[in-house]
PDB file of C-alpha atoms in Angstrom:
ATOM      1  CA  ASP A   1       7.916  33.917  35.907  1.00 83.00           C
ATOM      2  CA  SER A   2       9.892  32.184  38.651  1.00 84.00           C
ATOM      3  CA  GLY A   3      12.865  34.541  38.343  1.00 92.00           C
ATOM      4  CA  VAL A   4      15.192  31.643  37.516  1.00 96.00           C
ATOM      5  CA  THR A   5      16.734  31.908  34.057  1.00 97.00           C
ATOM      6  CA  GLN A   6      18.080  28.972  32.100  1.00 97.00           C
ATOM      7  CA  THR A   7      19.888  29.110  28.788  1.00 97.00           C
ATOM      8  CA  PRO A   8      19.722  27.782  26.210  1.00 97.00           C
ATOM      9  CA  LYS A   9      16.121  26.545  26.004  1.00 96.00           C
ATOM     10  CA  HIS A  10      17.014  23.910  23.456  1.00 97.00           C
ATOM     11  CA  LEU A  11      20.277  22.206  22.606  1.00 97.00           C
ATOM     12  CA  ILE A  12      20.898  19.626  19.920  1.00 97.00           C
ATOM     13  CA  THR A  13      24.247  17.913  19.757  1.00 97.00           C
ATOM     14  CA  ALA A  14      25.930  14.673  18.799  1.00 97.00           C
ATOM     15  CA  THR A  15      27.193  11.757  20.857  1.00 97.00           C
ATOM     16  CA  GLY A  16      30.619  12.287  22.324  1.00 97.00           C
ATOM     17  CA  GLN A  17      30.263  16.034  22.470  1.00 97.00           C
ATOM     18  CA  ARG A  18      30.389  18.379  25.466  1.00 98.00           C
ATOM     19  CA  VAL A  19      27.808  21.016  26.347  1.00 98.00           C
ATOM     20  CA  THR A  20      27.326  23.637  29.040  1.00 98.00           C
ATOM     21  CA  LEU A  21      23.982  24.595  30.502  1.00 98.00           C
ATOM     22  CA  ARG A  22      23.657  27.875  32.320  1.00 98.00           C
ATOM     23  CA  CYS A  23      21.433  28.982  35.178  1.00 98.00           C
ATOM     24  CA  SER A  24      20.890  32.313  36.906  1.00 98.00           C
ATOM     25  CA  PRO A  25      19.059  31.993  40.215  1.00 97.00           C
ATOM     26  CA  ARG A  26      16.415  34.333  41.583  1.00 95.00           C
ATOM     27  CA  SER A  27      17.790  37.544  42.972  1.00 95.00           C
ATOM     28  CA  GLY A  28      18.875  36.894  46.555  1.00 92.00           C
ATOM     29  CA  ASP A  29      18.845  33.101  46.319  1.00 93.00           C
ATOM     30  CA  LEU A  30      22.104  31.460  47.338  1.00 93.00           C
ATOM     31  CA  SER A  31      21.381  27.842  46.408  1.00 92.00           C
ATOM     32  CA  VAL A  32      21.230  26.380  42.939  1.00 94.00           C
ATOM     33  CA  TYR A  33      20.023  22.850  42.229  1.00 94.00           C
ATOM     34  CA  TRP A  34      20.233  20.840  39.035  1.00 95.00           C
ATOM     35  CA  TYR A  35      17.647  18.219  38.114  1.00 94.00           C
ATOM     36  CA  GLN A  36      17.310  15.855  35.162  1.00 95.00           C
ATOM     37  CA  GLN A  37      13.963  14.755  33.795  1.00 92.00           C
ATOM     38  CA  SER A  38      14.266  11.909  31.315  1.00 88.00           C
ATOM     39  CA  LEU A  39      11.385  10.399  29.391  1.00 79.00           C
ATOM     40  CA  ASP A  40       9.057   8.591  31.807  1.00 73.00           C
ATOM     41  CA  GLN A  41      11.197   9.585  34.763  1.00 78.00           C
ATOM     42  CA  GLY A  42      10.556  11.964  37.581  1.00 80.00           C
ATOM     43  CA  LEU A  43      12.820  14.810  38.453  1.00 88.00           C
ATOM     44  CA  GLN A  44      16.168  13.293  39.379  1.00 90.00           C
ATOM     45  CA  PHE A  45      18.302  15.426  41.669  1.00 90.00           C
ATOM     46  CA  LEU A  46      21.811  15.856  40.333  1.00 93.00           C
ATOM     47  CA  ILE A  47      23.666  18.359  42.477  1.00 93.00           C
ATOM     48  CA  GLN A  48      23.270  21.429  44.680  1.00 92.00           C
ATOM     49  CA  TYR A  49      25.534  24.413  45.213  1.00 94.00           C
ATOM     50  CA  TYR A  50      25.192  26.887  48.037  1.00 93.00           C
ATOM     51  CA  ASN A  51      27.037  30.202  47.919  1.00 94.00           C
ATOM     52  CA  GLY A  52      29.693  28.805  45.607  1.00 95.00           C
ATOM     53  CA  GLU A  53      30.290  25.523  47.393  1.00 94.00           C
ATOM     54  CA  GLU A  54      28.982  22.062  46.557  1.00 93.00           C
ATOM     55  CA  ARG A  55      26.338  21.275  49.175  1.00 90.00           C
ATOM     56  CA  ALA A  56      24.715  18.013  48.135  1.00 88.00           C
ATOM     57  CA  LYS A  57      25.185  15.428  45.442  1.00 90.00           C
ATOM     58  CA  GLY A  58      22.585  13.132  43.953  1.00 88.00           C
ATOM     59  CA  ASN A  59      22.600  10.818  40.972  1.00 82.00           C
ATOM     60  CA  ILE A  60      25.116  12.768  38.961  1.00 92.00           C
ATOM     61  CA  LEU A  61      27.324  10.880  36.525  1.00 95.00           C
ATOM     62  CA  GLU A  62      31.084  11.331  36.588  1.00 96.00           C
ATOM     63  CA  ARG A  63      30.846  12.727  33.043  1.00 97.00           C
ATOM     64  CA  PHE A  64      28.789  15.575  34.450  1.00 97.00           C
ATOM     65  CA  SER A  65      30.098  18.425  36.562  1.00 97.00           C
ATOM     66  CA  ALA A  66      28.809  21.727  37.829  1.00 97.00           C
ATOM     67  CA  GLN A  67      30.014  24.875  39.458  1.00 97.00           C
ATOM     68  CA  GLN A  68      28.620  28.030  40.964  1.00 98.00           C
ATOM     69  CA  PHE A  69      30.380  31.297  40.309  1.00 97.00           C
ATOM     70  CA  PRO A  70      30.866  34.321  42.589  1.00 96.00           C
ATOM     71  CA  ASP A  71      27.869  36.049  40.996  1.00 95.00           C
ATOM     72  CA  LEU A  72      25.901  32.912  41.994  1.00 96.00           C
ATOM     73  CA  HIS A  73      25.057  31.782  38.490  1.00 97.00           C
ATOM     74  CA  SER A  74      25.734  28.116  37.852  1.00 98.00           C
ATOM     75  CA  GLU A  75      26.821  25.987  34.948  1.00 98.00           C
ATOM     76  CA  LEU A  76      26.234  22.293  34.384  1.00 98.00           C
ATOM     77  CA  ASN A  77      28.820  20.670  32.116  1.00 98.00           C
ATOM     78  CA  LEU A  78      27.910  17.446  30.357  1.00 98.00           C
ATOM     79  CA  SER A  79      30.689  15.643  28.512  1.00 97.00           C
ATOM     80  CA  SER A  80      31.122  12.508  26.388  1.00 97.00           C
ATOM     81  CA  LEU A  81      27.435  12.732  25.707  1.00 97.00           C
ATOM     82  CA  GLU A  82      25.416   9.586  25.097  1.00 97.00           C
ATOM     83  CA  LEU A  83      21.965   9.108  23.587  1.00 95.00           C
ATOM     84  CA  GLY A  84      20.607   8.399  27.058  1.00 93.00           C
ATOM     85  CA  ASP A  85      21.610  11.855  28.239  1.00 96.00           C
ATOM     86  CA  SER A  86      18.792  13.341  26.182  1.00 96.00           C
ATOM     87  CA  ALA A  87      16.522  14.910  28.760  1.00 96.00           C
ATOM     88  CA  LEU A  88      15.078  18.090  30.155  1.00 96.00           C
ATOM     89  CA  TYR A  89      17.498  19.669  32.597  1.00 97.00           C
ATOM     90  CA  PHE A  90      16.041  21.965  35.223  1.00 96.00           C
ATOM     91  CA  CYS A  91      17.752  24.411  37.451  1.00 96.00           C
ATOM     92  CA  ALA A  92      16.109  25.551  40.662  1.00 94.00           C
ATOM     93  CA  SER A  93      17.076  28.023  43.334  1.00 93.00           C
ATOM     94  CA  SER A  94      16.254  28.670  46.971  1.00 89.00           C
ATOM     95  CA  VAL A  95      17.140  31.289  49.519  1.00 86.00           C
ATOM     96  CA  GLY A  96      19.113  29.207  51.960  1.00 79.00           C
ATOM     97  CA  ALA A  97      21.110  26.019  52.056  1.00 76.00           C
ATOM     98  CA  GLY A  98      18.026  23.842  51.689  1.00 69.00           C
ATOM     99  CA  GLY A  99      18.146  22.308  55.123  1.00 62.00           C
ATOM    100  CA  THR A 100      14.691  23.320  56.252  1.00 63.00           C
ATOM    101  CA  THR A 101      11.493  21.631  55.210  1.00 59.00           C
ATOM    102  CA  ASN A 102       9.603  24.818  54.447  1.00 63.00           C
ATOM    103  CA  GLU A 103      12.197  26.095  52.007  1.00 72.00           C
ATOM    104  CA  LYS A 104      10.671  26.150  48.558  1.00 82.00           C
ATOM    105  CA  LEU A 105      12.358  25.602  45.270  1.00 88.00           C
ATOM    106  CA  PHE A 106      11.843  27.944  42.334  1.00 92.00           C
ATOM    107  CA  PHE A 107      12.439  26.279  38.997  1.00 95.00           C
ATOM    108  CA  GLY A 108      13.593  27.618  35.683  1.00 96.00           C
ATOM    109  CA  SER A 109      11.833  26.569  32.494  1.00 96.00           C
ATOM    110  CA  GLY A 110      14.530  24.040  31.656  1.00 96.00           C
ATOM    111  CA  THR A 111      16.954  23.201  28.868  1.00 97.00           C
ATOM    112  CA  GLN A 112      15.854  20.456  26.485  1.00 96.00           C
ATOM    113  CA  LEU A 113      18.949  18.522  25.471  1.00 97.00           C
ATOM    114  CA  SER A 114      18.761  16.236  22.458  1.00 97.00           C
ATOM    115  CA  VAL A 115      21.741  13.989  21.768  1.00 97.00           C
ATOM    116  CA  LEU A 116      21.648  12.524  18.255  1.00 95.00           C
TER     117      LEU A 116
ATOM    118  CA  ASP B   1      14.144   2.011  43.343  1.00 70.00           C
ATOM    119  CA  GLN B   2      11.325   4.540  43.077  1.00 81.00           C
ATOM    120  CA  GLN B   3      10.797   5.870  46.611  1.00 90.00           C
ATOM    121  CA  VAL B   4       7.974   8.170  45.543  1.00 94.00           C
ATOM    122  CA  LYS B   5       5.451   6.612  43.203  1.00 95.00           C
ATOM    123  CA  GLN B   6       2.709   8.186  41.175  1.00 95.00           C
ATOM    124  CA  ASN B   7       1.119   5.198  39.548  1.00 92.00           C
ATOM    125  CA  SER B   8      -1.242   7.072  37.259  1.00 94.00           C
ATOM    126  CA  PRO B   9       0.670   8.668  34.382  1.00 93.00           C
ATOM    127  CA  SER B  10      -2.458  10.518  33.349  1.00 96.00           C
ATOM    128  CA  LEU B  11      -5.906  11.381  34.620  1.00 97.00           C
ATOM    129  CA  SER B  12      -8.854  12.894  32.799  1.00 98.00           C
ATOM    130  CA  VAL B  13     -11.558  14.732  34.779  1.00 98.00           C
ATOM    131  CA  GLN B  14     -14.573  16.732  33.712  1.00 98.00           C
ATOM    132  CA  GLU B  15     -14.582  20.428  34.495  1.00 97.00           C
ATOM    133  CA  GLY B  16     -16.318  21.161  37.781  1.00 97.00           C
ATOM    134  CA  ARG B  17     -15.768  17.675  39.199  1.00 98.00           C
ATOM    135  CA  ILE B  18     -13.208  16.600  41.770  1.00 98.00           C
ATOM    136  CA  SER B  19      -9.699  15.626  40.681  1.00 98.00           C
ATOM    137  CA  ILE B  20      -7.857  13.182  42.941  1.00 98.00           C
ATOM    138  CA  LEU B  21      -4.167  12.613  42.360  1.00 98.00           C
ATOM    139  CA  ASN B  22      -2.457   9.874  44.317  1.00 98.00           C
ATOM    140  CA  CYS B  23       1.067   9.366  45.546  1.00 97.00           C
ATOM    141  CA  ASP B  24       2.668   6.495  47.473  1.00 97.00           C
ATOM    142  CA  TYR B  25       6.048   6.447  49.158  1.00 96.00           C
ATOM    143  CA  THR B  26       8.205   3.689  50.528  1.00 95.00           C
ATOM    144  CA  ASN B  27      10.751   5.504  52.693  1.00 90.00           C
ATOM    145  CA  SER B  28       9.469   5.752  56.279  1.00 90.00           C
ATOM    146  CA  MET B  29      11.993   8.544  56.912  1.00 88.00           C
ATOM    147  CA  PHE B  30      10.008  10.904  54.713  1.00 90.00           C
ATOM    148  CA  ASP B  31       8.481  13.571  56.897  1.00 88.00           C
ATOM    149  CA  TYR B  32       7.426  16.407  54.634  1.00 89.00           C
ATOM    150  CA  PHE B  33       5.507  16.200  51.410  1.00 92.00           C
ATOM    151  CA  LEU B  34       4.929  18.647  48.597  1.00 92.00           C
ATOM    152  CA  TRP B  35       3.038  18.920  45.355  1.00 95.00           C
ATOM    153  CA  TYR B  36       4.436  20.790  42.378  1.00 95.00           C
ATOM    154  CA  LYS B  37       2.531  21.735  39.251  1.00 96.00           C
ATOM    155  CA  LYS B  38       4.084  21.995  35.818  1.00 94.00           C
ATOM    156  CA  TYR B  39       2.725  23.558  32.648  1.00 95.00           C
ATOM    157  CA  PRO B  40       4.290  22.785  29.248  1.00 90.00           C
ATOM    158  CA  ALA B  41       7.465  24.763  28.519  1.00 88.00           C
ATOM    159  CA  GLU B  42       7.634  25.946  32.131  1.00 92.00           C
ATOM    160  CA  GLY B  43       9.382  24.710  35.228  1.00 93.00           C
ATOM    161  CA  PRO B  44       7.501  23.127  38.142  1.00 94.00           C
ATOM    162  CA  THR B  45       5.948  25.531  40.624  1.00 94.00           C
ATOM    163  CA  PHE B  46       5.164  24.836  44.264  1.00 92.00           C
ATOM    164  CA  LEU B  47       1.481  24.151  44.928  1.00 95.00           C
ATOM    165  CA  ILE B  48       0.905  22.868  48.438  1.00 94.00           C
ATOM    166  CA  SER B  49       2.707  20.965  51.179  1.00 92.00           C
ATOM    167  CA  ILE B  50       2.004  18.958  54.309  1.00 92.00           C
ATOM    168  CA  SER B  51       4.035  17.979  57.326  1.00 89.00           C
ATOM    169  CA  SER B  52       3.748  14.491  58.794  1.00 89.00           C
ATOM    170  CA  ILE B  53       2.292  15.906  61.999  1.00 90.00           C
ATOM    171  CA  LYS B  54      -0.862  16.733  60.035  1.00 92.00           C
ATOM    172  CA  ASP B  55      -3.211  14.590  58.024  1.00 94.00           C
ATOM    173  CA  LYS B  56      -4.764  17.389  55.990  1.00 96.00           C
ATOM    174  CA  ASN B  57      -3.776  20.751  54.586  1.00 96.00           C
ATOM    175  CA  GLU B  58      -6.095  22.965  52.614  1.00 97.00           C
ATOM    176  CA  ASP B  59      -5.434  25.950  50.357  1.00 96.00           C
ATOM    177  CA  GLY B  60      -8.421  27.175  48.423  1.00 97.00           C
ATOM    178  CA  ARG B  61      -9.506  24.532  45.944  1.00 98.00           C
ATOM    179  CA  PHE B  62      -6.515  22.348  46.770  1.00 98.00           C
ATOM    180  CA  THR B  63      -6.382  19.909  49.679  1.00 98.00           C
ATOM    181  CA  VAL B  64      -3.653  17.414  50.438  1.00 98.00           C
ATOM    182  CA  PHE B  65      -4.393  14.377  52.605  1.00 98.00           C
ATOM    183  CA  LEU B  66      -1.694  12.296  54.260  1.00 97.00           C
ATOM    184  CA  ASN B  67      -2.114   8.749  55.534  1.00 96.00           C
ATOM    185  CA  LYS B  68       1.184   7.906  57.220  1.00 94.00           C
ATOM    186  CA  SER B  69       0.298   4.362  58.119  1.00 95.00           C
ATOM    187  CA  ALA B  70      -0.460   3.606  54.486  1.00 96.00           C
ATOM    188  CA  LYS B  71       2.426   5.773  53.235  1.00 96.00           C
ATOM    189  CA  HIS B  72      -0.021   7.455  50.931  1.00 97.00           C
ATOM    190  CA  LEU B  73      -0.954  11.009  50.106  1.00 96.00           C
ATOM    191  CA  SER B  74      -3.454  12.498  47.746  1.00 98.00           C
ATOM    192  CA  LEU B  75      -4.161  15.873  46.226  1.00 98.00           C
ATOM    193  CA  HIS B  76      -7.797  16.879  45.796  1.00 98.00           C
ATOM    194  CA  ILE B  77      -8.800  19.693  43.482  1.00 98.00           C
ATOM    195  CA  VAL B  78     -12.386  20.864  43.854  1.00 97.00           C
ATOM    196  CA  PRO B  79     -13.867  22.067  41.581  1.00 98.00           C
ATOM    197  CA  SER B  80     -11.529  21.268  38.727  1.00 98.00           C
ATOM    198  CA  GLN B  81     -10.948  24.049  36.233  1.00 97.00           C
ATOM    199  CA  PRO B  82      -9.423  24.036  32.726  1.00 96.00           C
ATOM    200  CA  GLY B  83      -6.380  25.900  34.049  1.00 96.00           C
ATOM    201  CA  ASP B  84      -5.642  22.951  36.310  1.00 98.00           C
ATOM    202  CA  SER B  85      -4.599  20.895  33.295  1.00 98.00           C
ATOM    203  CA  ALA B  86      -0.916  20.283  33.975  1.00 97.00           C
ATOM    204  CA  VAL B  87       1.549  17.690  35.204  1.00 96.00           C
ATOM    205  CA  TYR B  88       1.526  17.288  38.983  1.00 97.00           C
ATOM    206  CA  PHE B  89       4.613  16.036  40.800  1.00 96.00           C
ATOM    207  CA  CYS B  90       4.542  14.618  44.280  1.00 95.00           C
ATOM    208  CA  ALA B  91       7.748  15.127  46.293  1.00 93.00           C
ATOM    209  CA  ALA B  92       8.946  14.025  49.714  1.00 92.00           C
ATOM    210  CA  SER B  93      11.692  15.049  52.083  1.00 87.00           C
ATOM    211  CA  PRO B  94      13.145  13.236  55.107  1.00 83.00           C
ATOM    212  CA  GLU B  95      12.887  14.502  58.661  1.00 71.00           C
ATOM    213  CA  GLY B  96      15.224  17.412  59.138  1.00 65.00           C
ATOM    214  CA  GLY B  97      15.797  17.563  55.432  1.00 62.00           C
ATOM    215  CA  GLY B  98      14.788  20.249  53.047  1.00 62.00           C
ATOM    216  CA  ALA B  99      15.063  21.236  49.444  1.00 61.00           C
ATOM    217  CA  ASP B 100      18.361  19.386  49.177  1.00 63.00           C
ATOM    218  CA  GLY B 101      16.697  16.106  50.094  1.00 72.00           C
ATOM    219  CA  LEU B 102      13.611  16.191  47.897  1.00 84.00           C
ATOM    220  CA  THR B 103      12.644  13.044  46.036  1.00 89.00           C
ATOM    221  CA  PHE B 104      10.149  13.486  43.220  1.00 92.00           C
ATOM    222  CA  GLY B 105       7.677  11.099  41.643  1.00 94.00           C
ATOM    223  CA  LYS B 106       7.306  10.708  37.888  1.00 93.00           C
ATOM    224  CA  GLY B 107       4.285  12.958  37.720  1.00 94.00           C
ATOM    225  CA  THR B 108       0.621  12.645  36.754  1.00 96.00           C
ATOM    226  CA  HIS B 109      -0.709  14.482  33.722  1.00 96.00           C
ATOM    227  CA  LEU B 110      -4.101  15.897  34.681  1.00 98.00           C
ATOM    228  CA  ILE B 111      -6.427  16.766  31.823  1.00 98.00           C
ATOM    229  CA  ILE B 112      -9.560  18.747  32.609  1.00 98.00           C
ATOM    230  CA  GLN B 113     -12.238  18.134  30.005  1.00 96.00           C
ATOM    231  CA  PRO B 114     -14.685  21.001  29.280  1.00 91.00           C
TER     232      PRO B 114
END
């Protein structure tokens, strides 16, 4: 158990809909990262929050947004969903801001999103 | 453009033999390399890492080799055990970067045959 909690584990929805994925980081971790793993793709970095502020942005679509709340949990909002958004979405956390090479990520077990 | 490439989607190895997982990268700014292991229905977990100032790092049955000139790294597992069956992701980070700059490969599914 990594200590990172993601809910829900599975989500099935229709095109055009909006969903929210939730992540609670490990106790004491200040950074939350969101990754997308599509079929035949590696883990694609979407966005990172550190202590409530956006820290780094990757290949995140404009239809997607995230935020980190004062209690440090994070939510990833996906809107106007398309078939191609079907993927496994991982949340990870780390202690600091992520700027050091020896800082490890701890991953949650992911949310499997299916857009029909 | 895939900056971190794991060209073998899957690999089957007999129990007790050596497993060799390969990873190539194209970005010469990458300075720190990691391997993550993922079981079904779980998130990836950190396995082993290597800095570009080294060419080898060992941790028990796991050894990572780095060849900077060839932009190639490999993970050796000796001896392979059934519990090693998992998907292995190679990841790289640029100099001065960290968890916020990690680029992952697509993964290699290692299957250990009894």
